[in-house]
């Protein structure tokens, strides 16, 4: 079979690239290794699909090769308002804005996005070949020859590589796209899991597994010899046996791939400032004067966590009488409640990461059209490139925006 444009990968970026190319008059097919397209989109946003973010700008995106990538023009070519317009007026999906600018389908179902895009592609008569695992691509003269694992072949003038990263491989993105690009002369930056649970120093979380609470977490990154504050998020923090998880960790984990060392500072009492907390704790010394430190945090913070933090603040015996607490000890408790420092040692791996940081370096791609600088006719879209976004709809936004850009320019 011969075609003009072949999109390898039926994920968010691939679908958007194929739809755009087709609408621009290209003869296009989609090849997908799994039995269905958009398998990853189906599980996004806890099955609700946080498809974009009204606040998406260049500031929300990073790269391993270069922290700030030159993708402004690609984002400007498909603004969040364009995403809303596309989904509402072309696909029939009403977008609903939630907290921090996050956009979801009003139906609350990621399946609506999958069905909507599938029907839209079908209406445009874009052939979709599922169970087509591309394992080899060659280029002879001006034509690409694309081979599947089961020896089927498609000849194509141009290809768009939209194979995603290497996270959640069971949903299709197993890193095979990187090898295809490497065979055409591309290199690969370091790959790091992101938007993921994090592993921490064990002694800082020992015995806390299962405790869930609202906390304010600030991330500090060390570049040269100095730690600098990167960002702060407030939300649910969950302690696990290996480290920390929860919304706030997913939001903040984007910093891990960017710095040599990362340290978090947890504020367990975001509702009170330091002085307020000091006053409250001194008052508790009076109210609870006949009790031991075991009861000091009762009704204030999770009991187990309170007892753990008491010990971390340097009070070894919970049998100590509360009335014996000195002002200095209360100050130490305040500091630990407001500025609990935890070193981040690693992530919980690609299997659990929503996104892969790193990929095909943008320096090897012509950013005016997303065509490879190494091989003419080879284009890129989505997460396969060295671009990743923060948590909150930014990664799908990049998939749509880069897919559209590649589809327009091919
Ligand atoms: C659990 C989870 C939740 C997430 N939630 C959100 C969210 O709410 N909001 C958000 O913005 N982002 C979210 N993300 C991230 C987002 O889904 C991805 O960044 C985005 O889907 C990337 O799109 P893509 O098309 O580049 O890659 P993918 O979606 O990974 O698609 C790549 C496709 O290519 C196919 N493929 C790969 N190799 C081959 C090959 N050799 N031959 C043929 N086909 C191949 C794969 O099977 C896959 O279908 C989430 C990710 C996960 C895992």
GROMACS .gro file of C-alpha atoms and ligand atoms in nm:
model
  463
    1UNK     CA    1   0.000   0.000   0.000
    2UNK     CA    2   0.116   0.352  -0.078
    3UNK     CA    3   0.021   0.673   0.095
    4UNK     CA    4   0.132   1.033   0.115
    5UNK     CA    5   0.154   1.075   0.495
    6UNK     CA    6   0.176   0.802   0.758
    7UNK     CA    7   0.125   0.886   1.122
    8UNK     CA    8   0.295   0.629   1.345
    9UNK     CA    9   0.109   0.624   1.678
   10UNK     CA   10  -0.263   0.664   1.736
   11UNK     CA   11  -0.240   0.870   2.054
   12UNK     CA   12  -0.350   1.229   2.115
   13UNK     CA   13  -0.070   1.383   1.906
   14UNK     CA   14  -0.106   1.131   1.623
   15UNK     CA   15  -0.483   1.180   1.594
   16UNK     CA   16  -0.452   1.558   1.590
   17UNK     CA   17  -0.169   1.541   1.333
   18UNK     CA   18  -0.364   1.307   1.106
   19UNK     CA   19  -0.688   1.508   1.132
   20UNK     CA   20  -0.505   1.832   1.050
   21UNK     CA   21  -0.308   1.682   0.760
   22UNK     CA   22  -0.623   1.529   0.615
   23UNK     CA   23  -0.814   1.855   0.641
   24UNK     CA   24  -0.525   2.019   0.456
   25UNK     CA   25  -0.576   1.778   0.167
   26UNK     CA   26  -0.310   1.518   0.251
   27UNK     CA   27  -0.369   1.149   0.194
   28UNK     CA   28  -0.303   1.014   0.544
   29UNK     CA   29  -0.315   0.688   0.742
   30UNK     CA   30  -0.267   0.616   1.113
   31UNK     CA   31  -0.075   0.310   1.237
   32UNK     CA   32  -0.131   0.203   1.597
   33UNK     CA   33   0.036  -0.091   1.769
   34UNK     CA   34  -0.243  -0.157   2.018
   35UNK     CA   35  -0.586  -0.297   1.933
   36UNK     CA   36  -0.743   0.047   1.979
   37UNK     CA   37  -0.633   0.407   1.936
   38UNK     CA   38  -0.613   0.662   2.221
   39UNK     CA   39  -0.574   0.402   2.495
   40UNK     CA   40  -0.377   0.644   2.710
   41UNK     CA   41  -0.627   0.927   2.669
   42UNK     CA   42  -0.893   0.693   2.808
   43UNK     CA   43  -0.719   0.679   3.147
   44UNK     CA   44  -0.613   1.043   3.168
   45UNK     CA   45  -0.736   1.265   3.449
   46UNK     CA   46  -0.853   0.961   3.647
   47UNK     CA   47  -1.080   0.866   3.359
   48UNK     CA   48  -1.210   1.224   3.321
   49UNK     CA   49  -0.940   1.354   3.081
   50UNK     CA   50  -0.790   1.685   3.181
   51UNK     CA   51  -0.755   1.775   2.815
   52UNK     CA   52  -0.598   2.119   2.840
   53UNK     CA   53  -0.547   2.419   3.065
   54UNK     CA   54  -0.674   2.771   2.998
   55UNK     CA   55  -0.347   2.908   3.138
   56UNK     CA   56  -0.112   2.705   2.917
   57UNK     CA   57   0.190   2.907   2.806
   58UNK     CA   58   0.557   2.841   2.736
   59UNK     CA   59   0.620   2.879   3.111
   60UNK     CA   60   0.453   2.545   3.181
   61UNK     CA   61   0.691   2.345   2.960
   62UNK     CA   62   1.042   2.210   3.007
   63UNK     CA   63   1.305   1.998   2.838
   64UNK     CA   64   1.604   1.794   2.947
   65UNK     CA   65   1.830   1.928   2.670
   66UNK     CA   66   1.733   2.286   2.745
   67UNK     CA   67   1.515   2.380   3.041
   68UNK     CA   68   1.311   2.631   2.844
   69UNK     CA   69   1.232   2.503   2.496
   70UNK     CA   70   1.154   2.732   2.198
   71UNK     CA   71   0.798   2.616   2.147
   72UNK     CA   72   0.612   2.942   2.197
   73UNK     CA   73   0.510   2.968   1.832
   74UNK     CA   74   0.374   2.611   1.839
   75UNK     CA   75   0.168   2.685   2.148
   76UNK     CA   76   0.048   3.015   2.003
   77UNK     CA   77  -0.069   2.829   1.694
   78UNK     CA   78  -0.317   2.632   1.907
   79UNK     CA   79  -0.411   2.829   2.214
   80UNK     CA   80  -0.632   2.686   2.490
   81UNK     CA   81  -0.920   2.888   2.339
   82UNK     CA   82  -0.854   2.708   2.008
   83UNK     CA   83  -0.863   2.373   2.191
   84UNK     CA   84  -1.203   2.465   2.336
   85UNK     CA   85  -1.322   2.582   1.994
   86UNK     CA   86  -1.195   2.266   1.822
   87UNK     CA   87  -1.352   2.027   2.071
   88UNK     CA   88  -1.680   2.218   2.102
   89UNK     CA   89  -1.738   2.316   1.743
   90UNK     CA   90  -1.576   2.030   1.550
   91UNK     CA   91  -1.589   1.729   1.780
   92UNK     CA   92  -1.904   1.823   1.974
   93UNK     CA   93  -1.749   1.809   2.320
   94UNK     CA   94  -1.835   2.083   2.566
   95UNK     CA   95  -1.535   2.181   2.776
   96UNK     CA   96  -1.571   2.260   3.143
   97UNK     CA   97  -1.316   2.470   3.332
   98UNK     CA   98  -1.231   2.351   3.683
   99UNK     CA   99  -0.981   2.464   3.947
  100UNK     CA  100  -0.648   2.615   3.833
  101UNK     CA  101  -0.770   2.644   3.473
  102UNK     CA  102  -0.800   2.271   3.412
  103UNK     CA  103  -1.031   2.175   3.124
  104UNK     CA  104  -1.239   1.858   3.120
  105UNK     CA  105  -1.521   1.734   2.896
  106UNK     CA  106  -1.850   1.835   3.058
  107UNK     CA  107  -1.954   1.468   3.046
  108UNK     CA  108  -1.675   1.394   3.297
  109UNK     CA  109  -1.570   1.101   3.077
  110UNK     CA  110  -1.240   1.061   2.896
  111UNK     CA  111  -1.424   0.813   2.672
  112UNK     CA  112  -1.609   1.112   2.517
  113UNK     CA  113  -1.279   1.248   2.388
  114UNK     CA  114  -1.179   0.907   2.253
  115UNK     CA  115  -1.514   0.850   2.081
  116UNK     CA  116  -1.533   1.209   1.956
  117UNK     CA  117  -1.190   1.196   1.792
  118UNK     CA  118  -1.244   0.846   1.655
  119UNK     CA  119  -1.573   0.946   1.488
  120UNK     CA  120  -1.421   1.269   1.361
  121UNK     CA  121  -1.130   1.079   1.201
  122UNK     CA  122  -1.374   0.823   1.057
  123UNK     CA  123  -1.586   1.100   0.907
  124UNK     CA  124  -1.276   1.240   0.742
  125UNK     CA  125  -1.213   0.889   0.607
  126UNK     CA  126  -0.874   0.852   0.765
  127UNK     CA  127  -0.775   0.483   0.753
  128UNK     CA  128  -0.669   0.359   1.098
  129UNK     CA  129  -0.471   0.037   1.118
  130UNK     CA  130  -0.465  -0.099   1.471
  131UNK     CA  131  -0.245  -0.392   1.583
  132UNK     CA  132   0.012  -0.246   1.345
  133UNK     CA  133   0.332  -0.248   1.547
  134UNK     CA  134   0.592  -0.055   1.348
  135UNK     CA  135   0.925  -0.221   1.414
  136UNK     CA  136   1.129  -0.099   1.117
  137UNK     CA  137   1.128   0.205   0.891
  138UNK     CA  138   1.371   0.257   0.603
  139UNK     CA  139   1.399   0.530   0.344
  140UNK     CA  140   1.484   0.453  -0.015
  141UNK     CA  141   1.508   0.739  -0.261
  142UNK     CA  142   1.219   0.963  -0.164
  143UNK     CA  143   1.000   0.705   0.000
  144UNK     CA  144   0.972   0.559   0.348
  145UNK     CA  145   0.907   0.187   0.381
  146UNK     CA  146   0.726   0.108   0.705
  147UNK     CA  147   0.722  -0.250   0.831
  148UNK     CA  148   0.507  -0.400   1.101
  149UNK     CA  149   0.615  -0.673   1.340
  150UNK     CA  150   0.401  -0.919   1.142
  151UNK     CA  151   0.569  -0.820   0.813
  152UNK     CA  152   0.305  -0.591   0.664
  153UNK     CA  153   0.443  -0.296   0.468
  154UNK     CA  154   0.327   0.055   0.384
  155UNK     CA  155   0.515   0.293   0.156
  156UNK     CA  156   0.480   0.660   0.239
  157UNK     CA  157   0.624   0.987   0.112
  158UNK     CA  158   0.637   1.136   0.461
  159UNK     CA  159   0.592   1.017   0.815
  160UNK     CA  160   0.495   1.175   1.145
  161UNK     CA  161   0.643   0.997   1.444
  162UNK     CA  162   0.390   1.033   1.727
  163UNK     CA  163   0.483   0.729   1.933
  164UNK     CA  164   0.485   0.899   2.273
  165UNK     CA  165   0.739   0.842   2.549
  166UNK     CA  166   0.812   0.534   2.754
  167UNK     CA  167   0.580   0.579   3.052
  168UNK     CA  168   0.281   0.348   3.110
  169UNK     CA  169   0.415   0.112   2.840
  170UNK     CA  170   0.114  -0.117   2.868
  171UNK     CA  171  -0.091   0.162   2.707
  172UNK     CA  172   0.127   0.147   2.396
  173UNK     CA  173   0.415   0.390   2.435
  174UNK     CA  174   0.703   0.148   2.485
  175UNK     CA  175   0.989   0.361   2.351
  176UNK     CA  176   0.998   0.187   2.013
  177UNK     CA  177   0.957   0.525   1.843
  178UNK     CA  178   1.292   0.637   1.981
  179UNK     CA  179   1.464   0.350   1.800
  180UNK     CA  180   1.293   0.445   1.474
  181UNK     CA  181   1.425   0.802   1.517
  182UNK     CA  182   1.772   0.678   1.614
  183UNK     CA  183   1.787   0.475   1.292
  184UNK     CA  184   1.740   0.802   1.106
  185UNK     CA  185   2.038   0.962   1.280
  186UNK     CA  186   1.869   1.113   1.587
  187UNK     CA  187   2.004   1.101   1.938
  188UNK     CA  188   1.806   1.077   2.258
  189UNK     CA  189   1.835   1.288   2.572
  190UNK     CA  190   1.828   1.129   2.914
  191UNK     CA  191   1.477   0.997   2.988
  192UNK     CA  192   1.328   1.063   3.332
  193UNK     CA  193   0.981   0.968   3.461
  194UNK     CA  194   0.772   1.266   3.565
  195UNK     CA  195   0.423   1.344   3.701
  196UNK     CA  196   0.486   1.050   3.927
  197UNK     CA  197   0.513   0.941   4.290
  198UNK     CA  198   0.852   1.010   4.447
  199UNK     CA  199   1.096   0.808   4.653
  200UNK     CA  200   1.240   0.982   4.956
  201UNK     CA  201   1.484   0.922   5.240
  202UNK     CA  202   1.334   0.632   5.437
  203UNK     CA  203   1.393   0.769   5.787
  204UNK     CA  204   1.192   1.082   5.702
  205UNK     CA  205   0.875   0.882   5.629
  206UNK     CA  206   0.915   0.573   5.847
  207UNK     CA  207   0.587   0.444   5.986
  208UNK     CA  208   0.381   0.710   5.809
  209UNK     CA  209   0.253   0.488   5.528
  210UNK     CA  210  -0.115   0.548   5.451
  211UNK     CA  211  -0.138   0.890   5.618
  212UNK     CA  212  -0.312   1.141   5.393
  213UNK     CA  213  -0.348   1.512   5.465
  214UNK     CA  214  -0.360   1.855   5.304
  215UNK     CA  215  -0.018   2.019   5.303
  216UNK     CA  216   0.173   2.295   5.130
  217UNK     CA  217   0.486   2.164   4.961
  218UNK     CA  218   0.770   2.376   4.822
  219UNK     CA  219   1.032   2.232   4.589
  220UNK     CA  220   1.395   2.341   4.602
  221UNK     CA  221   1.638   2.246   4.325
  222UNK     CA  222   2.016   2.246   4.339
  223UNK     CA  223   2.192   2.346   4.023
  224UNK     CA  224   2.542   2.472   4.085
  225UNK     CA  225   2.605   2.462   4.457
  226UNK     CA  226   2.294   2.641   4.568
  227UNK     CA  227   1.939   2.530   4.638
  228UNK     CA  228   1.678   2.762   4.489
  229UNK     CA  229   1.306   2.760   4.550
  230UNK     CA  230   1.124   2.650   4.235
  231UNK     CA  231   0.756   2.640   4.322
  232UNK     CA  232   0.496   2.574   4.589
  233UNK     CA  233   0.174   2.373   4.568
  234UNK     CA  234  -0.096   2.301   4.819
  235UNK     CA  235  -0.302   1.982   4.810
  236UNK     CA  236  -0.330   1.624   4.918
  237UNK     CA  237  -0.010   1.457   5.037
  238UNK     CA  238  -0.002   1.081   5.086
  239UNK     CA  239   0.278   0.889   5.257
  240UNK     CA  240   0.366   0.554   5.104
  241UNK     CA  241   0.618   0.284   5.195
  242UNK     CA  242   0.869   0.421   4.941
  243UNK     CA  243   0.804   0.794   4.973
  244UNK     CA  244   0.525   1.037   4.889
  245UNK     CA  245   0.232   1.057   4.652
  246UNK     CA  246  -0.096   1.247   4.616
  247UNK     CA  247  -0.206   1.546   4.410
  248UNK     CA  248   0.051   1.781   4.548
  249UNK     CA  249   0.334   1.542   4.456
  250UNK     CA  250   0.201   1.491   4.103
  251UNK     CA  251   0.182   1.868   4.064
  252UNK     CA  252   0.530   1.931   4.187
  253UNK     CA  253   0.717   1.626   4.053
  254UNK     CA  254   0.792   1.807   3.727
  255UNK     CA  255   1.096   1.965   3.896
  256UNK     CA  256   1.272   1.630   3.957
  257UNK     CA  257   1.414   1.588   3.602
  258UNK     CA  258   1.544   1.944   3.595
  259UNK     CA  259   1.783   1.956   3.891
  260UNK     CA  260   2.083   1.764   4.020
  261UNK     CA  261   1.926   1.744   4.364
  262UNK     CA  262   1.573   1.815   4.474
  263UNK     CA  263   1.451   1.877   4.825
  264UNK     CA  264   1.093   1.937   4.940
  265UNK     CA  265   0.985   2.149   5.231
  266UNK     CA  266   0.651   2.040   5.370
  267UNK     CA  267   0.426   2.276   5.561
  268UNK     CA  268   0.187   2.053   5.756
  269UNK     CA  269   0.003   2.355   5.897
  270UNK     CA  270  -0.057   2.586   5.598
  271UNK     CA  271  -0.354   2.749   5.771
  272UNK     CA  272  -0.130   2.912   6.036
  273UNK     CA  273   0.184   3.119   6.002
  274UNK     CA  274   0.480   3.043   6.227
  275UNK     CA  275   0.393   3.297   6.500
  276UNK     CA  276   0.031   3.191   6.508
  277UNK     CA  277   0.130   2.831   6.541
  278UNK     CA  278   0.374   2.914   6.820
  279UNK     CA  279   0.093   3.086   7.013
  280UNK     CA  280  -0.143   2.792   6.956
  281UNK     CA  281   0.117   2.539   7.072
  282UNK     CA  282   0.198   2.744   7.382
  283UNK     CA  283  -0.173   2.760   7.465
  284UNK     CA  284  -0.195   2.381   7.427
  285UNK     CA  285   0.085   2.350   7.683
  286UNK     CA  286  -0.160   2.507   7.929
  287UNK     CA  287  -0.479   2.329   7.819
  288UNK     CA  288  -0.314   1.986   7.808
  289UNK     CA  289  -0.078   2.035   8.101
  290UNK     CA  290  -0.176   1.710   8.273
  291UNK     CA  291  -0.111   1.497   7.967
  292UNK     CA  292   0.193   1.351   7.795
  293UNK     CA  293   0.337   1.438   7.457
  294UNK     CA  294   0.147   1.140   7.315
  295UNK     CA  295  -0.167   1.360   7.329
  296UNK     CA  296  -0.013   1.695   7.231
  297UNK     CA  297  -0.137   1.692   6.869
  298UNK     CA  298  -0.471   1.523   6.938
  299UNK     CA  299  -0.735   1.690   6.720
  300UNK     CA  300  -0.481   1.906   6.544
  301UNK     CA  301  -0.293   1.676   6.308
  302UNK     CA  302  -0.296   1.303   6.235
  303UNK     CA  303  -0.198   1.138   6.565
  304UNK     CA  304   0.073   0.909   6.427
  305UNK     CA  305   0.224   1.195   6.224
  306UNK     CA  306   0.216   1.424   6.528
  307UNK     CA  307   0.401   1.171   6.740
  308UNK     CA  308   0.654   1.107   6.462
  309UNK     CA  309   0.719   1.481   6.419
  310UNK     CA  310   0.754   1.523   6.797
  311UNK     CA  311   1.041   1.273   6.788
  312UNK     CA  312   1.190   1.435   6.477
  313UNK     CA  313   1.193   1.768   6.662
  314UNK     CA  314   1.429   1.617   6.920
  315UNK     CA  315   1.190   1.507   7.195
  316UNK     CA  316   1.269   1.137   7.220
  317UNK     CA  317   1.012   1.032   7.483
  318UNK     CA  318   0.638   1.064   7.420
  319UNK     CA  319   0.595   0.999   7.795
  320UNK     CA  320   0.729   1.351   7.858
  321UNK     CA  321   0.474   1.570   8.033
  322UNK     CA  322   0.336   1.847   7.813
  323UNK     CA  323   0.373   2.100   8.096
  324UNK     CA  324   0.750   2.043   8.086
  325UNK     CA  325   0.779   2.167   7.726
  326UNK     CA  326   1.013   2.465   7.702
  327UNK     CA  327   0.950   2.758   7.464
  328UNK     CA  328   1.258   2.646   7.276
  329UNK     CA  329   1.118   2.298   7.226
  330UNK     CA  330   0.788   2.446   7.105
  331UNK     CA  331   0.984   2.657   6.855
  332UNK     CA  332   1.155   2.342   6.725
  333UNK     CA  333   0.816   2.170   6.691
  334UNK     CA  334   0.684   2.475   6.500
  335UNK     CA  335   0.979   2.464   6.262
  336UNK     CA  336   0.930   2.097   6.192
  337UNK     CA  337   0.556   2.144   6.135
  338UNK     CA  338   0.611   2.438   5.900
  339UNK     CA  339   0.937   2.338   5.728
  340UNK     CA  340   0.976   1.962   5.723
  341UNK     CA  341   1.258   1.891   5.480
  342UNK     CA  342   1.259   1.574   5.271
  343UNK     CA  343   1.523   1.487   5.008
  344UNK     CA  344   1.385   1.335   4.689
  345UNK     CA  345   1.598   1.040   4.589
  346UNK     CA  346   1.418   0.899   4.286
  347UNK     CA  347   1.084   0.856   4.114
  348UNK     CA  348   0.854   0.559   4.126
  349UNK     CA  349   0.955   0.465   3.770
  350UNK     CA  350   0.821   0.481   3.415
  351UNK     CA  351   0.558   0.217   3.484
  352UNK     CA  352   0.380   0.462   3.716
  353UNK     CA  353   0.476   0.792   3.554
  354UNK     CA  354   0.218   0.983   3.357
  355UNK     CA  355   0.483   1.147   3.140
  356UNK     CA  356   0.837   1.095   3.010
  357UNK     CA  357   1.072   1.390   3.043
  358UNK     CA  358   1.333   1.389   2.766
  359UNK     CA  359   1.316   1.244   2.416
  360UNK     CA  360   1.427   1.353   2.071
  361UNK     CA  361   1.624   1.677   2.126
  362UNK     CA  362   1.460   1.983   1.971
  363UNK     CA  363   1.802   2.092   1.842
  364UNK     CA  364   1.770   1.806   1.589
  365UNK     CA  365   1.425   1.921   1.475
  366UNK     CA  366   1.338   2.217   1.255
  367UNK     CA  367   1.102   2.404   1.486
  368UNK     CA  368   0.947   2.595   1.195
  369UNK     CA  369   0.770   2.278   1.081
  370UNK     CA  370   0.870   1.995   1.322
  371UNK     CA  371   1.059   1.817   1.044
  372UNK     CA  372   1.374   1.624   1.131
  373UNK     CA  373   1.702   1.800   1.055
  374UNK     CA  374   1.854   1.455   0.999
  375UNK     CA  375   1.606   1.301   0.755
  376UNK     CA  376   1.379   1.491   0.516
  377UNK     CA  377   1.016   1.389   0.529
  378UNK     CA  378   1.031   1.268   0.891
  379UNK     CA  379   0.822   1.480   1.130
  380UNK     CA  380   0.755   1.461   1.504
  381UNK     CA  381   0.454   1.525   1.726
  382UNK     CA  382   0.384   1.493   2.099
  383UNK     CA  383   0.569   1.341   2.388
  384UNK     CA  384   0.829   1.163   2.172
  385UNK     CA  385   1.012   1.498   2.164
  386UNK     CA  386   1.210   1.647   2.452
  387UNK     CA  387   0.918   1.855   2.580
  388UNK     CA  388   0.708   1.791   2.887
  389UNK     CA  389   0.461   1.998   3.079
  390UNK     CA  390   0.344   2.042   3.433
  391UNK     CA  391   0.052   1.842   3.569
  392UNK     CA  392  -0.287   2.000   3.494
  393UNK     CA  393  -0.373   1.937   3.126
  394UNK     CA  394  -0.049   2.077   2.987
  395UNK     CA  395   0.080   1.749   2.843
  396UNK     CA  396  -0.231   1.676   2.643
  397UNK     CA  397  -0.227   2.039   2.536
  398UNK     CA  398   0.125   1.985   2.398
  399UNK     CA  399   0.009   1.669   2.219
  400UNK     CA  400  -0.276   1.858   2.047
  401UNK     CA  401  -0.069   2.170   1.969
  402UNK     CA  402   0.235   1.988   1.832
  403UNK     CA  403   0.016   1.738   1.646
  404UNK     CA  404  -0.169   2.021   1.478
  405UNK     CA  405   0.156   2.201   1.395
  406UNK     CA  406   0.314   1.892   1.237
  407UNK     CA  407  -0.009   1.811   1.048
  408UNK     CA  408  -0.029   2.165   0.911
  409UNK     CA  409   0.332   2.182   0.804
  410UNK     CA  410   0.385   1.842   0.652
  411LIG     C1  411  -0.238   0.763   3.383
  411LIG     C2  412  -0.212   0.887   3.302
  411LIG     C3  413  -0.289   0.999   3.325
  411LIG     C4  414  -0.264   1.116   3.253
  411LIG     N1  415  -0.346   1.222   3.272
  411LIG     C5  416  -0.326   1.335   3.200
  411LIG     C6  417  -0.417   1.443   3.209
  411LIG     O1  418  -0.521   1.433   3.275
  411LIG     N2  419  -0.387   1.556   3.138
  411LIG     C7  420  -0.276   1.565   3.058
  411LIG     O2  421  -0.254   1.670   2.998
  411LIG     N3  422  -0.193   1.462   3.043
  411LIG     C8  423  -0.216   1.347   3.110
  411LIG     N4  424  -0.132   1.241   3.091
  411LIG     C9  425  -0.021   1.254   2.994
  411LIG    C10  426  -0.076   1.245   2.850
  411LIG     O3  427  -0.166   1.139   2.841
  411LIG    C11  428   0.038   1.226   2.749
  411LIG     O4  429   0.133   1.328   2.765
  411LIG    C12  430  -0.016   1.230   2.607
  411LIG     O5  431  -0.113   1.129   2.589
  411LIG    C13  432   0.096   1.210   2.505
  411LIG     O6  433   0.039   1.197   2.377
  411LIG     P1  434   0.121   1.132   2.258
  411LIG     O7  435   0.023   1.114   2.148
  411LIG     O8  436   0.244   1.206   2.234
  411LIG     O9  437   0.165   0.988   2.313
  411LIG     P2  438   0.076   0.864   2.357
  411LIG    O10  439  -0.055   0.908   2.410
  411LIG    O11  440   0.161   0.781   2.443
  411LIG    O12  441   0.046   0.790   2.219
  411LIG    C14  442   0.146   0.722   2.148
  411LIG    C15  443   0.078   0.615   2.067
  411LIG    O13  444   0.173   0.556   1.978
  411LIG    C16  445   0.156   0.416   1.978
  411LIG     N5  446   0.284   0.357   1.941
  411LIG    C17  447   0.401   0.364   2.010
  411LIG     N6  448   0.499   0.300   1.944
  411LIG    C18  449   0.442   0.251   1.831
  411LIG    C19  450   0.492   0.177   1.722
  411LIG     N7  451   0.620   0.138   1.716
  411LIG     N8  452   0.407   0.142   1.621
  411LIG    C20  453   0.278   0.182   1.626
  411LIG     N9  454   0.225   0.252   1.726
  411LIG    C21  455   0.306   0.288   1.827
  411LIG    C22  456   0.113   0.384   2.119
  411LIG    O14  457   0.048   0.260   2.127
  411LIG    C23  458   0.025   0.503   2.153
  411LIG    O15  459  -0.110   0.479   2.119
  411LIG    C24  460  -0.157   1.122   3.158
  411LIG    C25  461  -0.082   1.007   3.134
  411LIG    C26  462  -0.109   0.891   3.203
  411LIG    C27  463  -0.026   0.768   3.175
   0.00000   0.00000   0.00000
